[in-house]
CSV table of C-alpha atoms (C1' of nucleotides) in Angstrom, one decimal:
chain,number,residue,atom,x,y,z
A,1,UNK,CA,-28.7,7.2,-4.7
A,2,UNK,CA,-25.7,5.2,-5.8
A,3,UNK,CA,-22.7,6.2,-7.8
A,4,UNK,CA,-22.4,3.3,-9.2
A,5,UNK,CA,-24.4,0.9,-11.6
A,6,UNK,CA,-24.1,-1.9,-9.7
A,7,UNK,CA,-25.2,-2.0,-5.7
A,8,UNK,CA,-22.2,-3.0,-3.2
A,9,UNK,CA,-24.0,-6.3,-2.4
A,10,UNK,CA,-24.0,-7.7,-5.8
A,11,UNK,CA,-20.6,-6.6,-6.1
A,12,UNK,CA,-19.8,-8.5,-3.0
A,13,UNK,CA,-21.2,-11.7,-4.1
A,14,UNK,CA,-19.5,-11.1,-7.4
A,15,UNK,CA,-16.5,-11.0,-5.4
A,16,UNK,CA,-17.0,-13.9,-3.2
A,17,UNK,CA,-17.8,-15.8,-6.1
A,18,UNK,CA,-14.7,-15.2,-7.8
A,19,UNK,CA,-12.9,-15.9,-5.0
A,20,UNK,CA,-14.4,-19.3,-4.2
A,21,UNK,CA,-13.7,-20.1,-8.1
A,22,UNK,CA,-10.2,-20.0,-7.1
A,23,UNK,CA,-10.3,-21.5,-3.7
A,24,UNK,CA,-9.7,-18.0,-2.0
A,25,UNK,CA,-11.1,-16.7,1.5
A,26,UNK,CA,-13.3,-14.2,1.9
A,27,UNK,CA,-12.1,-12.3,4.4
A,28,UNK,CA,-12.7,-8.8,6.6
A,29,UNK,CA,-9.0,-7.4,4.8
A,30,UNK,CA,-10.4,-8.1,1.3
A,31,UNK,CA,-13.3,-6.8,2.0
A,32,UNK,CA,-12.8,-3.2,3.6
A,33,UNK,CA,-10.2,-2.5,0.4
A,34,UNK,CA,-13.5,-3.3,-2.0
A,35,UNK,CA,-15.8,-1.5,0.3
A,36,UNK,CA,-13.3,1.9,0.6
A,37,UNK,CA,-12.9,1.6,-3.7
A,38,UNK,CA,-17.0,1.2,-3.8
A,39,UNK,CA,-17.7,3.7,-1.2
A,40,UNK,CA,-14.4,6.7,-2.4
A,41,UNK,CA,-15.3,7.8,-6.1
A,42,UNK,CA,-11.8,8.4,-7.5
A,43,UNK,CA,-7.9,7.5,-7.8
A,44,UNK,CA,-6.2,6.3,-5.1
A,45,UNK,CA,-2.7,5.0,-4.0
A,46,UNK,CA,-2.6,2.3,-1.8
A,47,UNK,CA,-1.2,4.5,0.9
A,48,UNK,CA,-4.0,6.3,0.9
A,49,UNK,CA,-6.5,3.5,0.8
A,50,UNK,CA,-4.9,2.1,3.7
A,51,UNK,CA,-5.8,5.5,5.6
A,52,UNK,CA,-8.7,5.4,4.6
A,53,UNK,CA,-9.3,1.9,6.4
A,54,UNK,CA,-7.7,3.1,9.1
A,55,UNK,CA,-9.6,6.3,9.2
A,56,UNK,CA,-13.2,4.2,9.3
A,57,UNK,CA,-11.9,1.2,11.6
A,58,UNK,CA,-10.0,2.4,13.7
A,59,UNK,CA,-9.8,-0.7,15.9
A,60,UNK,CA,-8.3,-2.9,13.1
A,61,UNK,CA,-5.0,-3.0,11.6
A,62,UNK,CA,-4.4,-3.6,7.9
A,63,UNK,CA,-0.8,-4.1,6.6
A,64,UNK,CA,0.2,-2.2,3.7
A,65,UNK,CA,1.3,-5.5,1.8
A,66,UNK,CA,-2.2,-7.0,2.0
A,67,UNK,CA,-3.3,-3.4,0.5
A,68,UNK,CA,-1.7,-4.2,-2.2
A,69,UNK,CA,-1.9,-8.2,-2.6
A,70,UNK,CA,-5.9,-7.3,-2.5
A,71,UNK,CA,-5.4,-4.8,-5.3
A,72,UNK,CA,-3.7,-6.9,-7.0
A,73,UNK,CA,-6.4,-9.4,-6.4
A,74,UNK,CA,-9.2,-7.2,-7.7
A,75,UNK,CA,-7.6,-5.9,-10.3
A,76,UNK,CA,-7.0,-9.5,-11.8
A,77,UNK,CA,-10.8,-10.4,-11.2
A,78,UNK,CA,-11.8,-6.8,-12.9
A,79,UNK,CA,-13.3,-5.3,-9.9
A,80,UNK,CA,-10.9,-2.5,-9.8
A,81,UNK,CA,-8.2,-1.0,-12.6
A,82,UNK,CA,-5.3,0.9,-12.2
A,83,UNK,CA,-3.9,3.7,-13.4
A,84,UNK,CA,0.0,3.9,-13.6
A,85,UNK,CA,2.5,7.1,-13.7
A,86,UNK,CA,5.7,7.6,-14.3
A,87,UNK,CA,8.0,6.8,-10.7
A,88,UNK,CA,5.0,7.6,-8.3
A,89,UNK,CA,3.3,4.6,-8.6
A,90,UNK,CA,0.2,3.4,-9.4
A,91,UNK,CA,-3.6,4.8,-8.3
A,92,UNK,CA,-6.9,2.4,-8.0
A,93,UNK,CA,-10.3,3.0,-8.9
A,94,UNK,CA,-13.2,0.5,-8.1
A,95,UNK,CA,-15.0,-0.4,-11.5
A,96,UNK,CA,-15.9,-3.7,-13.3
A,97,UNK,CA,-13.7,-2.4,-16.6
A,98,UNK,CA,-16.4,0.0,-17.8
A,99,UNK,CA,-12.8,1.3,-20.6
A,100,UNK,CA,-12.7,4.6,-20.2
A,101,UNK,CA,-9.7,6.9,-20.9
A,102,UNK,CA,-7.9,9.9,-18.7
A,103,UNK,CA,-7.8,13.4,-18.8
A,104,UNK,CA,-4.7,14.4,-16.3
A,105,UNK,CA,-3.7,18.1,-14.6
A,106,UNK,CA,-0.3,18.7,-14.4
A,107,UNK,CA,-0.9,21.4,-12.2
A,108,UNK,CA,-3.4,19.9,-9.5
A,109,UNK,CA,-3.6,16.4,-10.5
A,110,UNK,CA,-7.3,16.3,-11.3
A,111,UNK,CA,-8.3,13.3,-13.2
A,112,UNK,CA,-11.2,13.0,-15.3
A,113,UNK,CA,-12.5,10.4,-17.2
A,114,UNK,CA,-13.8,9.7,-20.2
A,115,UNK,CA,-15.1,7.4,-22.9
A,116,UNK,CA,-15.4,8.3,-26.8
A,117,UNK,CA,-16.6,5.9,-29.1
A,118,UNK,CA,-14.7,7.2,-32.3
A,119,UNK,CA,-11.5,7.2,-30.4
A,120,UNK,CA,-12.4,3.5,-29.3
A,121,UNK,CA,-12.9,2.5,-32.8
A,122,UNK,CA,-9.7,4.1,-34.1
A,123,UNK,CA,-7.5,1.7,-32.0
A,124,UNK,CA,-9.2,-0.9,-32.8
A,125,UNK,CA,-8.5,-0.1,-36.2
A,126,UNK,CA,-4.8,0.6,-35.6
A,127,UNK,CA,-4.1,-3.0,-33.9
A,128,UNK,CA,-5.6,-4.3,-36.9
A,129,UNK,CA,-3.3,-2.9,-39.3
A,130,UNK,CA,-0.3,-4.2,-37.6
A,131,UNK,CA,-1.9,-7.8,-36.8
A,132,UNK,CA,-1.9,-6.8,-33.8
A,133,UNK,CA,-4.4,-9.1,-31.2
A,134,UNK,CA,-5.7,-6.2,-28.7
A,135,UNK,CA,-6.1,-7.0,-25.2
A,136,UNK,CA,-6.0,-3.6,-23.9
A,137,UNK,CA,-5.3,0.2,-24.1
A,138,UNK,CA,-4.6,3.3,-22.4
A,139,UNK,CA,-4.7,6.5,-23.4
A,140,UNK,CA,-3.7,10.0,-21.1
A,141,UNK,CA,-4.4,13.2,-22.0
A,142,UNK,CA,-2.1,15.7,-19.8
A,143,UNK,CA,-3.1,19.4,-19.6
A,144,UNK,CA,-4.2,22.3,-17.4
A,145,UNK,CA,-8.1,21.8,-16.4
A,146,UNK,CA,-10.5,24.7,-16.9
A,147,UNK,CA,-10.4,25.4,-12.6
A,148,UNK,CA,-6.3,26.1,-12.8
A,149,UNK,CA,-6.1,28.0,-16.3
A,150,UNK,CA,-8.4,30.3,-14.6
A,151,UNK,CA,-6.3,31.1,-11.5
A,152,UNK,CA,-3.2,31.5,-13.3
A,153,UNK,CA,-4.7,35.2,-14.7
B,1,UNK,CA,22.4,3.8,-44.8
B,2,UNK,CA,21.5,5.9,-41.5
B,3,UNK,CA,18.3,4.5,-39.8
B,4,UNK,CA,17.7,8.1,-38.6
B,5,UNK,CA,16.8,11.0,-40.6
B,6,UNK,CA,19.0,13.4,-39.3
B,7,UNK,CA,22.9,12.3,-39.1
B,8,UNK,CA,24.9,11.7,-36.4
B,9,UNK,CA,26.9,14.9,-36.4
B,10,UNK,CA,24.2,17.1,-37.1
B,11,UNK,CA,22.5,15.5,-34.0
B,12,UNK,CA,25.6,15.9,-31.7
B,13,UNK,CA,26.1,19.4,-32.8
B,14,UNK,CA,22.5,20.2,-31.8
B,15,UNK,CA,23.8,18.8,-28.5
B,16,UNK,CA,26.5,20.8,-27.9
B,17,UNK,CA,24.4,23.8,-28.8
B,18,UNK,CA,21.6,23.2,-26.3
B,19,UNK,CA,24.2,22.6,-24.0
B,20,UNK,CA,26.5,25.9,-24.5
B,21,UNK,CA,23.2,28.0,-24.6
B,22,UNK,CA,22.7,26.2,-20.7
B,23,UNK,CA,26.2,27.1,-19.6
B,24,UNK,CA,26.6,22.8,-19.7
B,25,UNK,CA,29.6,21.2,-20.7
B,26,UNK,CA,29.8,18.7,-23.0
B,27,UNK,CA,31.5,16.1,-21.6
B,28,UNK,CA,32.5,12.0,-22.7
B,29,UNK,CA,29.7,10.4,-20.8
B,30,UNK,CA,26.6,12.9,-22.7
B,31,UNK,CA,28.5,12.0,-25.4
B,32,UNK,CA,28.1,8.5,-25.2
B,33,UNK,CA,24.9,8.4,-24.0
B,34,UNK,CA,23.4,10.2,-26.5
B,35,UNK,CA,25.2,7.7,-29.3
B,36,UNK,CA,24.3,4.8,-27.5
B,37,UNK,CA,20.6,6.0,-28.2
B,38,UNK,CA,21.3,7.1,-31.6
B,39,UNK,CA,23.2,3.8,-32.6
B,40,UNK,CA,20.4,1.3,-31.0
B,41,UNK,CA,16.9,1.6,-32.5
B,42,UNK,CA,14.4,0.5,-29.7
B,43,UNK,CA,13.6,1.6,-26.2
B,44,UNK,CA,15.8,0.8,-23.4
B,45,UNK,CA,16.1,1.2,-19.5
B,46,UNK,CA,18.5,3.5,-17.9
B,47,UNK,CA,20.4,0.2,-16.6
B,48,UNK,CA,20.1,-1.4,-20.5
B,49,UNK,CA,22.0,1.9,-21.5
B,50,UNK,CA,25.2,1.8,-19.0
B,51,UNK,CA,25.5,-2.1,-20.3
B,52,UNK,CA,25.7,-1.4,-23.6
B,53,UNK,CA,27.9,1.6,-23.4
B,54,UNK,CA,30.1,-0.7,-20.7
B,55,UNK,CA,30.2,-3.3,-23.2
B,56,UNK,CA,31.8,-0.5,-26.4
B,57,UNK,CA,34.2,1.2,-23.7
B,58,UNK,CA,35.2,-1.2,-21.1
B,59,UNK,CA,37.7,1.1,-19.5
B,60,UNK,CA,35.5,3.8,-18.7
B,61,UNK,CA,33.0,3.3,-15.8
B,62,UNK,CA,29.9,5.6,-16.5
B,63,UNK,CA,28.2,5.9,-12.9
B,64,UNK,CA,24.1,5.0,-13.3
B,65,UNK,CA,23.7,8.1,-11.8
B,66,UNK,CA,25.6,9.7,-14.7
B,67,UNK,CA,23.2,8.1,-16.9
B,68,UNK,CA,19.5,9.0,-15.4
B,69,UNK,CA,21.1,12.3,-15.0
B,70,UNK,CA,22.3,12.8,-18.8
B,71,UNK,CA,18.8,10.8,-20.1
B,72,UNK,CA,16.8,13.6,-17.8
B,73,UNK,CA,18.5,16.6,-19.9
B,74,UNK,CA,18.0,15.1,-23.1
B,75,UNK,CA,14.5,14.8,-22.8
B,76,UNK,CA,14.3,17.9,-21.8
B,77,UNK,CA,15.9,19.2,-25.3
B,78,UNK,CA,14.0,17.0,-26.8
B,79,UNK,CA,16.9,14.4,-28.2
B,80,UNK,CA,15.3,11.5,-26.2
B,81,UNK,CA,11.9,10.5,-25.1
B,82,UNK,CA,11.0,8.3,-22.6
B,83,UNK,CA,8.0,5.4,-22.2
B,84,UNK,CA,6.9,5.0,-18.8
B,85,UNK,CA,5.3,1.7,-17.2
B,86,UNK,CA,3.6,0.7,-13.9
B,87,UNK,CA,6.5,-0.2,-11.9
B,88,UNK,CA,9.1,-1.0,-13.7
B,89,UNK,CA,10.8,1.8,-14.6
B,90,UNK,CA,11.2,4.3,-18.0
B,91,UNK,CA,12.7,3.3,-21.1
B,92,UNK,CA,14.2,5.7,-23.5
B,93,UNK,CA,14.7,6.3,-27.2
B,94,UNK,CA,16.4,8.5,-29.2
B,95,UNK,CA,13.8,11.2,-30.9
B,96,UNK,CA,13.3,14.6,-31.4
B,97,UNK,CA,10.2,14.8,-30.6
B,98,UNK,CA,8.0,13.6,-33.4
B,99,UNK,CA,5.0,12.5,-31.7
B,100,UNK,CA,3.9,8.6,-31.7
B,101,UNK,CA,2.4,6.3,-29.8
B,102,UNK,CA,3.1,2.5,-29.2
B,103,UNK,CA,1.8,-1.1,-30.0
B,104,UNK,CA,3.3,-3.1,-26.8
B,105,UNK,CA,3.1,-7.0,-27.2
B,106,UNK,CA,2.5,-8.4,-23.6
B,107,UNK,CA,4.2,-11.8,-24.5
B,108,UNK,CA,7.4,-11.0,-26.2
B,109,UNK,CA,7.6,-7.1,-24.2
B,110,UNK,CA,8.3,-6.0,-28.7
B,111,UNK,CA,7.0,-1.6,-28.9
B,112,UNK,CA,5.9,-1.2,-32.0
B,113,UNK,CA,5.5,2.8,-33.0
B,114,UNK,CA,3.1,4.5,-34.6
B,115,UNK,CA,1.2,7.7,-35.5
B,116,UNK,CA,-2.4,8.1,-36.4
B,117,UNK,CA,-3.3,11.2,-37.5
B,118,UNK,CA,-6.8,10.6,-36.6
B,119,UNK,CA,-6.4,10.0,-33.1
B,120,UNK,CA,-4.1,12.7,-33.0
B,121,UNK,CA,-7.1,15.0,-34.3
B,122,UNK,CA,-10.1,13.0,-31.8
B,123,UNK,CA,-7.7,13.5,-29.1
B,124,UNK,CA,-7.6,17.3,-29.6
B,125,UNK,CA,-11.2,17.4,-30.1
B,126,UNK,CA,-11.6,15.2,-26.2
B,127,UNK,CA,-9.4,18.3,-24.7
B,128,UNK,CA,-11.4,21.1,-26.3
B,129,UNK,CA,-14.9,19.7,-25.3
B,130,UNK,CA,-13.4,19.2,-21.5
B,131,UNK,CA,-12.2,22.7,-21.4
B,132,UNK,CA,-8.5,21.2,-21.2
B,133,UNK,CA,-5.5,23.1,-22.3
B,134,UNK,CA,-3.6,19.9,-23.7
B,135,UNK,CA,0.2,19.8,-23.5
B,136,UNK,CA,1.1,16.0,-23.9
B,137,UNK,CA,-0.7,12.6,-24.1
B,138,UNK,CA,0.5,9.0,-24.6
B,139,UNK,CA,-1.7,6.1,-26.3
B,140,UNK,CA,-0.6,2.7,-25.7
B,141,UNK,CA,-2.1,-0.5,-27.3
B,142,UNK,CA,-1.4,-3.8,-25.4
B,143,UNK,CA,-1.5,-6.8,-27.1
B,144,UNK,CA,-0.2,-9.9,-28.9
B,145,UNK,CA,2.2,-9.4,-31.7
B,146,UNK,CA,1.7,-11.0,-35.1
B,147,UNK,CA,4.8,-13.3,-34.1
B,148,UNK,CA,4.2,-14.4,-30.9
B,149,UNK,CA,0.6,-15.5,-32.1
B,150,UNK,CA,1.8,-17.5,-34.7
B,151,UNK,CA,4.4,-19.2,-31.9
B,152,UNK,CA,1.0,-20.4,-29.7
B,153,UNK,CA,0.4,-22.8,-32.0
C,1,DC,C1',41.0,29.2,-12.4
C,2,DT,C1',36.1,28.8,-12.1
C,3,DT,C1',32.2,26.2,-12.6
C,4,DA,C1',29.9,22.2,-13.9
C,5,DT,C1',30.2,17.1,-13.8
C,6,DT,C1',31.4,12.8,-12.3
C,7,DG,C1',31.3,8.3,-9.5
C,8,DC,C1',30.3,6.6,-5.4
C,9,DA,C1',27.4,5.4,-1.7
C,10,DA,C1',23.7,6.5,0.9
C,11,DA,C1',18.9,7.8,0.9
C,12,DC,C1',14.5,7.5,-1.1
C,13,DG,C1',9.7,6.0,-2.0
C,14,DT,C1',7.2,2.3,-3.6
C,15,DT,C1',6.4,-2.4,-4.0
C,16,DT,C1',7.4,-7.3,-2.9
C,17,DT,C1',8.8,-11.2,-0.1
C,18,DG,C1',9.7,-14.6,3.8
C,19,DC,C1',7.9,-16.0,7.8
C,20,DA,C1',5.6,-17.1,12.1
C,21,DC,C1',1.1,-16.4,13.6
C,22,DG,C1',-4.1,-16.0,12.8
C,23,DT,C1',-8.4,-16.9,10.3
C,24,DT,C1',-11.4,-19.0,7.1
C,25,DT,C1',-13.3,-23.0,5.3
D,1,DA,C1',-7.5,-29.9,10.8
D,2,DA,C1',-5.9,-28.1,6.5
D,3,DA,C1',-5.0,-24.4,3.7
D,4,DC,C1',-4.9,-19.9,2.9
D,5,DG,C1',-4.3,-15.0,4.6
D,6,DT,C1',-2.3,-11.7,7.7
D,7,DG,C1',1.0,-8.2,9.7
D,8,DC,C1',5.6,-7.4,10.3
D,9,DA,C1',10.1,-6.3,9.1
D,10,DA,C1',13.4,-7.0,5.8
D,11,DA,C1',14.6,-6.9,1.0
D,12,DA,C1',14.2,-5.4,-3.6
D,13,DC,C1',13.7,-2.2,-7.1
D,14,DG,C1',14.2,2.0,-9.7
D,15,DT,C1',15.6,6.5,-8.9
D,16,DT,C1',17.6,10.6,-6.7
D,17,DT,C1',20.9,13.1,-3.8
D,18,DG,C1',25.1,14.8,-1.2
D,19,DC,C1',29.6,15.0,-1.6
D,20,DA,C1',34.6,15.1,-2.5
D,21,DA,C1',37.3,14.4,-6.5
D,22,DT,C1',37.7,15.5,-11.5
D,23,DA,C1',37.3,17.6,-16.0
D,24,DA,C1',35.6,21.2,-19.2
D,25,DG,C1',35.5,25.9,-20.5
DNA sequence: CTTATTGCAAACGTTTTGCACGTTT
DNA sequence: AAACGTGCAAAACGTTTGCAATAAG
């Protein structure tokens, strides 16, 4: 069973096809970063995608600056968003922008995500009222999760 | 007329309160930086700060080290507040802390402030049903301001 | 006179870039 | 063969830190 809605080979044609709309290659780099966000459910750095790479080919090299030109890459094409903080840089997540919002520890860094409706419609309704044209939005909740309030007693 | 609802020298005396009740000294660069925030509505980077304070006292030099430092301790006695995105760095405002969130036009970089008291209310509901014990969150809105769409034609 | 604060420069971690070499089309 | 992509190392960027000199209490 999948985690995700879509199976990896449609997503890689999705992806090849984007890239020969823009006279890209398709090549083994690209490929392994989209296959690592498929295959890794959660928020990563590019650091740590890159050791993740490394950790399932060991034979192959991949530079950190094609990590991030390729998330880059995917990002722009909407096969994978990122989530920015503060000076430690951004995290990626595979998806093909499902919007969903965060909910952050501050103690152990859990994220969770999730998607309300009402919220949804609220911004929509606040862009409005200052003529604003919406392209996007984020929104972070920061907290303690359930696991760390309970071992703090 | 004061753009702010508190006046300056209440605000600097709040200062040097927080900052006796520390053991910190009140010194010329806090000073400054905390005017330069108060005198320029808006949200600025560390580096946009020492500029403008170069620019009203060209003999002093105020390190930028001076400045991240000083910006740090006001947030944390909530007289600033500070925006963060992806890479590029924090910018600060002056503020004590009434909550809002922002309206960023990704043509002309403009931050438009708000507060909803609805999403204020959804978002406390999101926290509760995930078991979250909230402590901050931030809500940004990117899009095209009413100015710069009336410009792309 | 004690303690905190400053400016400087070096260090930092993350991200970007220039370039010669390799790979895809 | 042409054009794009790669790894590498260097550069860039925003931010933090150690330190000797300086200023506040």
């Amino acid at each position: 069973m999948s985690e995700h809605l879509i199976d990896y080979p449609v997503v890689v044609e999705r992806f090849k096809t984007l890239l020969k709309a823009n006279a890209l290659k398709f090549t083994k780099q690209r490929e392994l970063v989209l296959k690592c966000l498929y295959d890794h459910k959660g928020h990563f750095t590019p650091e740590e995608i890159q050791t993740l790479i490394q950790k399932q080919n060991p034979t192959l090299n991949v530079g950190i600056a094609t990590i991030y030109r390729t998330l880059a890459l995917l990002e722009e094409e909407n096969l994978a968003s990122s989530l920015s903080f503060g000076t430690q840089g951004k995290r990626y997540e595979f998806g093909m922008h499902q919007h969903h919002d965060h909910l952050i520890c501050t103690q152990c860094g859990t994220i969770i995500e999730f998607f309300d409706e009402a919220l949804e419609a609220r911004q929509d309704a606040i862009a409005k009222e200052h003529q604003f044209q919406m392209q996007d939005h984020t929104m972070k909740i920061y907290g303690i999760c359930n696991t760390c309030q309970s071992q703090q007693r």
